[in-house]
XYZ file of C-alpha atoms in Angstrom:
505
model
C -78.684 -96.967 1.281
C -75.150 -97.043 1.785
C -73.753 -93.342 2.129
C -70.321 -92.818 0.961
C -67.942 -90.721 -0.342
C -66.110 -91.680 -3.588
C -62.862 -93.865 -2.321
C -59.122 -92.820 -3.547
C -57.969 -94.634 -6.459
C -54.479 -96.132 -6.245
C -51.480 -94.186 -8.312
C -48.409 -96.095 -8.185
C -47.567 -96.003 -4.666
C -48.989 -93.274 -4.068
C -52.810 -92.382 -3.089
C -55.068 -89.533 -4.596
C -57.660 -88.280 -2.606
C -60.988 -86.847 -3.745
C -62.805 -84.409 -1.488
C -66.297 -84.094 -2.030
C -68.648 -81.403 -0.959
C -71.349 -82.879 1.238
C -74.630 -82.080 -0.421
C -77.269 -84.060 1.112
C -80.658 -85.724 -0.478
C -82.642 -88.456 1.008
C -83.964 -91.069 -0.411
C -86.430 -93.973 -0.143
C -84.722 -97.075 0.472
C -86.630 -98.964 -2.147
C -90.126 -98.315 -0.239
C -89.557 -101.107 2.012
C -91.321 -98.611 4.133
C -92.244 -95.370 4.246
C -89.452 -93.867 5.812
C -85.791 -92.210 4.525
C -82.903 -94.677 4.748
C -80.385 -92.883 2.409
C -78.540 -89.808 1.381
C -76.797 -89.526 -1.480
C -73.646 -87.512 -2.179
C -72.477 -85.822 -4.846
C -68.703 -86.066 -6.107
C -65.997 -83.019 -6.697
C -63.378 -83.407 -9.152
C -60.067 -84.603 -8.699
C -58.076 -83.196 -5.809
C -55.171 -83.941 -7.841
C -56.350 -81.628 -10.831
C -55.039 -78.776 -8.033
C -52.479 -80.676 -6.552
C -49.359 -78.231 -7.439
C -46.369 -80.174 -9.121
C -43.641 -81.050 -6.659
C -45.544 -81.454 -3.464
C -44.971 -84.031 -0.887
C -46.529 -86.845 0.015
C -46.398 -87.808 3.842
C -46.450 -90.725 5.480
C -47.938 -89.429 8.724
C -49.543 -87.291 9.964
C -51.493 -86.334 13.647
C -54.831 -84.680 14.732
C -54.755 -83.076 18.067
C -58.803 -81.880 18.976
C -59.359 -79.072 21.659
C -62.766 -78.720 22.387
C -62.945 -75.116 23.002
C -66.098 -72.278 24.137
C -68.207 -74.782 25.612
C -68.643 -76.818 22.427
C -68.852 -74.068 20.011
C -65.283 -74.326 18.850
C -62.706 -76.892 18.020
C -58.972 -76.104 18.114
C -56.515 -78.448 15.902
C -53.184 -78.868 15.755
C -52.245 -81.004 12.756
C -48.513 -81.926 12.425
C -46.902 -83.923 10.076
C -43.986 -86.419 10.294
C -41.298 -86.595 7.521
C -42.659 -85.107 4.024
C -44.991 -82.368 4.263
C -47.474 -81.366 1.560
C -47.884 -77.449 0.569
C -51.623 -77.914 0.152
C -54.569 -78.879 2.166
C -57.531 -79.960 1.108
C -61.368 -80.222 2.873
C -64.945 -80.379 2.336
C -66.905 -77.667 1.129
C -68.526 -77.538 4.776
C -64.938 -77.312 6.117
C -64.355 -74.439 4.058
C -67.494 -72.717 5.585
C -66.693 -73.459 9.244
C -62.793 -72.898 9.414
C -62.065 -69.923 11.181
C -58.339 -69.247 10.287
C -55.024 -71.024 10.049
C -51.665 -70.170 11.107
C -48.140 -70.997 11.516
C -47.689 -71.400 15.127
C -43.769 -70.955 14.986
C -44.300 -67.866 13.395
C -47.670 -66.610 14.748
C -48.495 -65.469 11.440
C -52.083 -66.354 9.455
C -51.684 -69.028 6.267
C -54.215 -68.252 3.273
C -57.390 -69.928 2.990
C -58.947 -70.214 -0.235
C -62.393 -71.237 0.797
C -63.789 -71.676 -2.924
C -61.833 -74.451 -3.911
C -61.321 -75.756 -0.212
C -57.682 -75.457 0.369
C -55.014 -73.988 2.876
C -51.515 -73.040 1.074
C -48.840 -74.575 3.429
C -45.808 -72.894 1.261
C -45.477 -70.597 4.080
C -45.277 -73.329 6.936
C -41.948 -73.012 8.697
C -42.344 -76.144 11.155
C -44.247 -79.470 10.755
C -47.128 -78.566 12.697
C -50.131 -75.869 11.806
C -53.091 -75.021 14.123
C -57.018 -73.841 12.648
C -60.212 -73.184 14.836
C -63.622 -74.485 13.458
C -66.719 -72.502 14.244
C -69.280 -75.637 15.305
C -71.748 -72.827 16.077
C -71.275 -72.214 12.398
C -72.470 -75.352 10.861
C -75.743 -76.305 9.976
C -77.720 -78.029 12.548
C -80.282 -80.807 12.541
C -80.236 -84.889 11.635
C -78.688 -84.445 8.254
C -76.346 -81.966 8.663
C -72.577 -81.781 10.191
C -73.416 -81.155 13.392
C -75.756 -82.678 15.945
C -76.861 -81.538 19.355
C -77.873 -84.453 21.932
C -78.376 -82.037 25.007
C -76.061 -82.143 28.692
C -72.945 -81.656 25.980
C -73.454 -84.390 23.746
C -72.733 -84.052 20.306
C -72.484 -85.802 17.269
C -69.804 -83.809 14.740
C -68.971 -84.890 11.183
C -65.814 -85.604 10.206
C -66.154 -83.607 7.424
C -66.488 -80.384 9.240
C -62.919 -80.194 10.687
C -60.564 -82.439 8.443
C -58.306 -80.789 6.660
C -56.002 -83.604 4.790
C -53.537 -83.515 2.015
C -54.757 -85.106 -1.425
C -51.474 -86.778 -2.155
C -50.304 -89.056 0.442
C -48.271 -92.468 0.917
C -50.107 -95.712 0.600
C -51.204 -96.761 3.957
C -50.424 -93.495 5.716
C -50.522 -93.830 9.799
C -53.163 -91.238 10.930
C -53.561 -90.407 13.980
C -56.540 -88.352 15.727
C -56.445 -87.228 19.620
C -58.844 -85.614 21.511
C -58.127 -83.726 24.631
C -61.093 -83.681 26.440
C -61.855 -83.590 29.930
C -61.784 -86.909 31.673
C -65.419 -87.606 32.231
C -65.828 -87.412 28.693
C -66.355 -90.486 26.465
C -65.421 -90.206 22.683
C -67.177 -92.360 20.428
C -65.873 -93.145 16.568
C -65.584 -95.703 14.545
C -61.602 -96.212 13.996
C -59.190 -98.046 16.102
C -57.902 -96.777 19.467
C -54.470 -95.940 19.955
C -53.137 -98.706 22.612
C -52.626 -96.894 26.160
C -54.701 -93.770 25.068
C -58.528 -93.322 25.897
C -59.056 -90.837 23.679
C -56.750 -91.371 20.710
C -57.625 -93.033 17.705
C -55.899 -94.513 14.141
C -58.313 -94.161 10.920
C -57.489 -95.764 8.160
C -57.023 -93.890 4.889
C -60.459 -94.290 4.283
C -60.895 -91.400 6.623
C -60.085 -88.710 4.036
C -62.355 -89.718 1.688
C -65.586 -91.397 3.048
C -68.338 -90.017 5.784
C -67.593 -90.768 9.425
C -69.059 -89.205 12.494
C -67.434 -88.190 16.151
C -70.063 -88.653 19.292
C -68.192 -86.962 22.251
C -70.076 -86.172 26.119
C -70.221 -87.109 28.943
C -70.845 -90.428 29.748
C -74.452 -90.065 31.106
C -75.594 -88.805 27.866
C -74.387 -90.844 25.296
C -75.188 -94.214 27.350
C -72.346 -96.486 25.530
C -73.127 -99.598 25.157
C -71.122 -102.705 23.785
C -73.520 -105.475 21.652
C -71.332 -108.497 21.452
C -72.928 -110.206 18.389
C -71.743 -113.103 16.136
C -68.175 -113.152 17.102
C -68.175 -109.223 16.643
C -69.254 -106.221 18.854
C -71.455 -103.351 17.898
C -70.269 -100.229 19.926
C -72.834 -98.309 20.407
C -73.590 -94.397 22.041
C -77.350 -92.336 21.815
C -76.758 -88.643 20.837
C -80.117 -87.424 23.168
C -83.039 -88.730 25.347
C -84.922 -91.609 24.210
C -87.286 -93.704 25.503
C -85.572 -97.330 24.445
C -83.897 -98.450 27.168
C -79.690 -99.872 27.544
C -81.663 -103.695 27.112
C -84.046 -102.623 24.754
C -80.606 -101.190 22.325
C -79.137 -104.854 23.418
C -82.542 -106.724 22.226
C -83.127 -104.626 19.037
C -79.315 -104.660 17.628
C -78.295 -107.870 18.702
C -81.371 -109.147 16.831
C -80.468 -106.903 13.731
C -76.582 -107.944 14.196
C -77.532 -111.730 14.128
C -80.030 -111.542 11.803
C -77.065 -110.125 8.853
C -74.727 -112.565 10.301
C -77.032 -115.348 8.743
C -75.637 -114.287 5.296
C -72.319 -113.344 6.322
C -71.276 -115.533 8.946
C -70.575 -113.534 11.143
C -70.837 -108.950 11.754
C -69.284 -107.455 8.520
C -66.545 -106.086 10.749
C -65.412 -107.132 13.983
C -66.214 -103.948 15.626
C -69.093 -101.667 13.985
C -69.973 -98.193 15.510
C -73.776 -97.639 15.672
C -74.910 -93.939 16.429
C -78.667 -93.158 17.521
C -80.227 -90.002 16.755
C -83.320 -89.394 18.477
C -86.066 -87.577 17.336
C -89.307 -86.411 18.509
C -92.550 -88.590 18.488
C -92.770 -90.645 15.203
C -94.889 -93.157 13.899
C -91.846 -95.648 13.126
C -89.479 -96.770 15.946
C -86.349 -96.181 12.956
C -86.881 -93.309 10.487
C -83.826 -93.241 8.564
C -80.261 -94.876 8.231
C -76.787 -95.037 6.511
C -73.769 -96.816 6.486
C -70.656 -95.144 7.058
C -66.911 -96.153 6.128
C -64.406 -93.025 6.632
C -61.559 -94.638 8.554
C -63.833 -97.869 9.997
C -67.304 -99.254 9.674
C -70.656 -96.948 11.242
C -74.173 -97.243 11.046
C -76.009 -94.147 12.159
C -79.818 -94.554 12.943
C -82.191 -91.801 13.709
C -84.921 -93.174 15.869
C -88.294 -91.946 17.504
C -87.433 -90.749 21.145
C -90.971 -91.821 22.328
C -91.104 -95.893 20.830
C -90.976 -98.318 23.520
C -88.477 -101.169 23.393
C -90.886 -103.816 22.050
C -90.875 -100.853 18.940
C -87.448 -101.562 17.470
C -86.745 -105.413 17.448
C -87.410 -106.987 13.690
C -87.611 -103.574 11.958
C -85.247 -103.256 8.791
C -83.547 -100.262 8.544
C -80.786 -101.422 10.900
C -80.179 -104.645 8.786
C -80.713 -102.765 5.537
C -77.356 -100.765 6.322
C -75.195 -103.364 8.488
C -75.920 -105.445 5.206
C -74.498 -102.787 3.325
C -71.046 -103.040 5.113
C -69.834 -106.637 4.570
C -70.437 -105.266 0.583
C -67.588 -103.976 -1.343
C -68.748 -100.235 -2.237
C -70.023 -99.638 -5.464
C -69.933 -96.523 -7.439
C -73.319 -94.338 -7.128
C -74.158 -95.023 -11.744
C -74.289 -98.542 -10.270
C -77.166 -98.167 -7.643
C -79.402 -101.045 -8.907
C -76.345 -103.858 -7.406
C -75.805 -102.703 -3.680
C -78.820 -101.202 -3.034
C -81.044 -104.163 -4.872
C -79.102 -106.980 -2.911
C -79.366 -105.400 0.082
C -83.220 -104.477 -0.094
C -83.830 -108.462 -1.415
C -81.529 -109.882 1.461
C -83.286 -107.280 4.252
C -86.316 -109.136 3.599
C -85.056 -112.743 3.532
C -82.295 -112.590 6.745
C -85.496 -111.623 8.784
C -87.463 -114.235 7.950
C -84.308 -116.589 8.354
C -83.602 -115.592 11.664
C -87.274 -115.644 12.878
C -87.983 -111.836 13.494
C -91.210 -112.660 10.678
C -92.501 -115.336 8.498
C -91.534 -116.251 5.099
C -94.865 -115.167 3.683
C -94.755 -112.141 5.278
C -91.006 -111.687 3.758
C -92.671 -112.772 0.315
C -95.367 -110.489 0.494
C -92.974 -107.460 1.406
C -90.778 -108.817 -1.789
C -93.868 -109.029 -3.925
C -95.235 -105.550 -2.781
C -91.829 -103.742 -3.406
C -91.909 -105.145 -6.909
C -94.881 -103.824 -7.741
C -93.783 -100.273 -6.447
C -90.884 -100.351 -8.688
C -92.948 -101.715 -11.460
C -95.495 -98.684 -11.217
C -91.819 -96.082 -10.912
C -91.057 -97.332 -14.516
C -90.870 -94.570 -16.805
C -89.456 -95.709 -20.096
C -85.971 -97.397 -20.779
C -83.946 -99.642 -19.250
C -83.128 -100.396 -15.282
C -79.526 -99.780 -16.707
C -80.455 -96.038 -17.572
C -82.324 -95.641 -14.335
C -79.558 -96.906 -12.347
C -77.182 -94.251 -14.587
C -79.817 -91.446 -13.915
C -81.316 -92.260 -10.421
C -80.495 -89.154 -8.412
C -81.775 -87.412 -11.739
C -84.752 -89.011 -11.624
C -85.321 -90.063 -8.388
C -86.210 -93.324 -9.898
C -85.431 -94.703 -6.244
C -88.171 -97.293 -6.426
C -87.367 -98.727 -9.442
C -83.570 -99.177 -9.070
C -84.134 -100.484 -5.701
C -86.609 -103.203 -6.841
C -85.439 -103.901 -9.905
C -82.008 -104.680 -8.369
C -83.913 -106.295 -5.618
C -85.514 -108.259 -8.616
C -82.091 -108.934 -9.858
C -81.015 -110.665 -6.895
C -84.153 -112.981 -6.667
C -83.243 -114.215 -10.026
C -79.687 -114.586 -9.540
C -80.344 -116.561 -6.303
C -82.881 -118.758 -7.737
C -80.488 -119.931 -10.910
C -77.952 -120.610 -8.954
C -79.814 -122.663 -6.262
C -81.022 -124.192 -9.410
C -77.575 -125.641 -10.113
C -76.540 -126.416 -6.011
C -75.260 -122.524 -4.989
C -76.869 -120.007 -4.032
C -76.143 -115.954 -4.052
C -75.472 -116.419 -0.475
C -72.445 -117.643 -1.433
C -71.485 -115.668 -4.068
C -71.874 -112.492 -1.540
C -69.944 -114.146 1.093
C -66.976 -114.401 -1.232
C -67.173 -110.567 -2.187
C -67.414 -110.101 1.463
C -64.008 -112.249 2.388
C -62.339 -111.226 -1.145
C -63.561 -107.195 -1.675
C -65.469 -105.435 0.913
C -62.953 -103.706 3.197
C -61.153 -102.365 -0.218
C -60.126 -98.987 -0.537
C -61.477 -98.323 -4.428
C -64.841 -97.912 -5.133
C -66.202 -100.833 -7.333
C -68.234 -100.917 -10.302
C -70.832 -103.369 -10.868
C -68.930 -105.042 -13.488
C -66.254 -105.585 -11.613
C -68.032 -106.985 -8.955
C -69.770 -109.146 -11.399
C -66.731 -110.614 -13.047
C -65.496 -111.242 -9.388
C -68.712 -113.525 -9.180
C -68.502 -115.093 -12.398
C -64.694 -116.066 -11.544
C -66.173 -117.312 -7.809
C -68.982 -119.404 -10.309
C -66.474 -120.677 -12.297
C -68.528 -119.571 -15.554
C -70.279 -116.130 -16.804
C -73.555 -117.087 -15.966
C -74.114 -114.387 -13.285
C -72.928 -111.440 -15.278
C -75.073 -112.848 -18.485
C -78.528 -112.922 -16.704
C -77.431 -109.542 -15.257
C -77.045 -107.952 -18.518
C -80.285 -109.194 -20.466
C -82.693 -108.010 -17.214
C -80.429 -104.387 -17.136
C -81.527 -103.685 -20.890
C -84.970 -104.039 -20.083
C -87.487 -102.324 -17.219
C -86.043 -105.110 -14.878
C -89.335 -106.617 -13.960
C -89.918 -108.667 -17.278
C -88.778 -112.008 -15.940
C -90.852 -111.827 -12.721
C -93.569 -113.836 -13.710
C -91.855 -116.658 -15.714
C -90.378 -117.253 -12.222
C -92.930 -116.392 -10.053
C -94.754 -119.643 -11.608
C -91.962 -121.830 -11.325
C -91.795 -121.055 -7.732
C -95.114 -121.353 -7.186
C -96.075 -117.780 -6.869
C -99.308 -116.399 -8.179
C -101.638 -113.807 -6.644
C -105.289 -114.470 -5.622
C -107.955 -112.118 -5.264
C -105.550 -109.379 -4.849
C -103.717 -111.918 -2.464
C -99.964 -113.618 -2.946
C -101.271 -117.485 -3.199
C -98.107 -120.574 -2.977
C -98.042 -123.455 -4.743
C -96.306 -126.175 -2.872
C -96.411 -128.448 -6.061
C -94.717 -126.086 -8.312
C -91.176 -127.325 -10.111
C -88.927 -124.857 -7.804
C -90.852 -124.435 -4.748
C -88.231 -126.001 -2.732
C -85.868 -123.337 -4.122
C -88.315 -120.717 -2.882
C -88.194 -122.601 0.671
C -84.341 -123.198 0.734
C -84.466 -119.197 0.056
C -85.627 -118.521 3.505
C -84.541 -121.390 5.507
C -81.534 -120.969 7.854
C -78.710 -121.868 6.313
């Protein structure tokens, strides 16, 4: 699943900011397999609701990053050019690890209200402020802010240390540095500043969406760059594990190549991946997300002890690079990104060889039935409204998955295909600022089809369970089970639409 943080809508020309409070519950990604691939976040209200009347908007603003007490401590200065606001705003985990603030001209303290996550700036007498962030103070582990790889490798969220005004220009320049010693590579996933190896410019995205800094030396986090697909996956491992640099190279070039069969090409020219290593696990990948704070990341946690041949073909790393060349959709809509992206996990491996079509039907087939049995009354509509309620994960996941299987088949039924239809939200909508709803996304498609029959079928499966249509279709294609076994019919009406499904394109 695709973890984000809800976008800034656009006011005039000016941008509103929404800081959420990072409160962290996985989920199954649609039981593709028996392992996490989500967390889901819950939103705060408005920053603007505390936003007091009058204050600035900037157009700039700069990050510098001390790392201070042998990792325990950051140090930022954060300065402002032109306008500056008279509030700052962070995350509640930002509130819980800031130390103090203070004027630097002055040398005097600025107030901190920690409850509603904000340092008054009415007291500022230059453009620049400085505040210390207790690392030590976070909480630790895989799904928390802060991450330690060993030898001085870290992974740190974003959300931990930035402080940002909610009221800014549109398209504000943002700029982070890190001064850090010179054997030390930083690793994030916004564009470098030209001429400076450790300075970076996120775009606005940054304030409002997850992102992750990986920072050690370079013996530790092992970059690597994975040219794939006219794109490059950049990527560093936060700890020891057993896969080695051409084992990374085999595994995510695969998973890279096998999403640019739908897409053409990466989602974004430059992606950064982050690997997480765990102890010994049954599954080479364990869990995943897609980030998009100020640029494009995946982060993977991964057994430390799988072997190379482990990792190439499994699905969590195409599950969430999927995820990025989709425009984000808000979290009531679950059933559209996370139900396309299960359904196309399946068919881009068997496209690019890394497992049969049957074996991609059977996995489609099983997952149906999983959300099937999750059914607990209603519609997939409701579900989708309710999921992190009722951790109705299975069912929203299939039932969009089942969504996207009919969808695809009706419109190779008329010469398209959804393949096309998601490669124009990709071109048209996916690096937008906003978050999305499904309707809108929908109408997109409908204008792209030239009529509304997209949006139509959508509706009439969404006010029902979602699996009703399964086996009117399921015959057409030639699909029926036998002895507890999927059995294909090579003779049935659309069986060449279930072949064109997972043929290259």
């Amino acid at each position: 699943m695709d973890r984000r943080r809800t976008p800034p809508p656009m006011v005039g020309s000016w941008t509103v900011r929404r800081p959420t409070p990072q409160r962290l519950r996985p989920s199954p990604s649609g039981d593709l397999g028996r392992r996490f691939a989500a967390l889901a976040l819950v939103a705060a209200p408005l920053a603007c609701a505390h936003t007091p009347r009058g204050s600035a908007a900037p157009e700039a603003w700069s990050y510098t990053i001390r790392d201070e007490d042998e990792g325990t401590r950051w140090s930022v200065e954060l300065c402002f050019e032109g306008p500056r606001p008279s509030t700052l705003f962070g995350r509640e985990s930002a509130a819980e690890a800031i130390l103090e603030a203070r004027d630097p001209a002055r040398g005097e303290a600025l107030p901190i209200d920690r409850e509603a996550g904000r340092i008054d700036l009415t007291g500022l007498t230059g453009p620049c402020l400085g505040y210390d962030v207790d690392l030590a103070a976070a909480s630790f582990g895989w799904n928390r802010e802060v991450v330690r790889g060993g030898g001085g490798a870290r992974l740190v969220a974003t959300s931990l240390w930035m402080w940002a005004p909610a009221l800014y220009a549109r398209d504000p320049v943002i700029t982070v540095r890190f001064a850090t010693a010179p054997e030390v590579v930083v690793s994030t996933p916004w564009a470098r500043s030209a001429g400076a190896p450790a300075a970076f410019t996120p775009d606005a995205t940054v304030n409002s969406w997850g992102s992750y800094v990986a920072l050690g030396p370079e013996e530790r986090l092992r970059p690597l760059e994975v040219e794939v697909a006219g794109g490059a996956l950049e990527v560093v491992t936060v700890g020891d594990a057993r896969i080695s640099d051409e084992g990374i190279r085999r595994w995510l070039g695969a998973a890279g190549s096998a999403v640019a069969e739908l897409y053409g090409s990466l989602p974004a020219e430059r992606i950064q991946v982050v690997l997480v290593p765990l102890g010994t696990r049954d599954d080479a990948v364990l869990f995943g997300a897609a980030e998009r704070g100020g640029g494009p990341s995946v982060y993977l946690l991964i057994s430390a002890e799988a072997p190379d041949d482990a990792f190439v073909g499994e699905w969590v790393s195409i599950h969430e690079l999927l995820h990025l060349g989709m425009p984000p959709i808000q979290r009531a809509d679950a059933w559209l990104p996370e139900g396309f992206v299960t359904y196309y996990t399946e068919v881009v491996r068997a496209r690019s060889g890394l497992r049969s079509s049957d074996a991609a039907l059977r996995a489609l087939d099983d997952g149906f039935g999983r959300g099937r049995a999750d059914v607990r009354g209603g519609t997939l509509g409701e579900a989708s409204r309710k999921m992190g309620r009722m951790h109705a994960y299975s069912w929203v996941y299939w039932g969009g998955a089942a969504i996207a299987l009919l969808v695809d088949v009706a419109l190779r039924s008329d010469g398209r295909s959804l393949d096309d239809g998601l490669r124009h939200l990709h071109r048209c909508c996916a690096r937008t600022m906003r978050r999305w709803s499904a309707d809108e996304a929908l109408a997109e498609l409908d204008t792209w089809a030239g009529s509304d029959q997209i949006s139509s079928l959508v509706a009439r499966v969404l006010a029902t369970p979602g699996f009703d249509e399964l086996a009117t279709i399921y015959g057409k294609l030639g699909l029926s089970m036998v002895n507890a076994t999927l059995a294909l019919d090579d003779d049935a009406p659309l069986a060449p639409v279930r072949r064109a499904i997972f043929a290259r394109p």
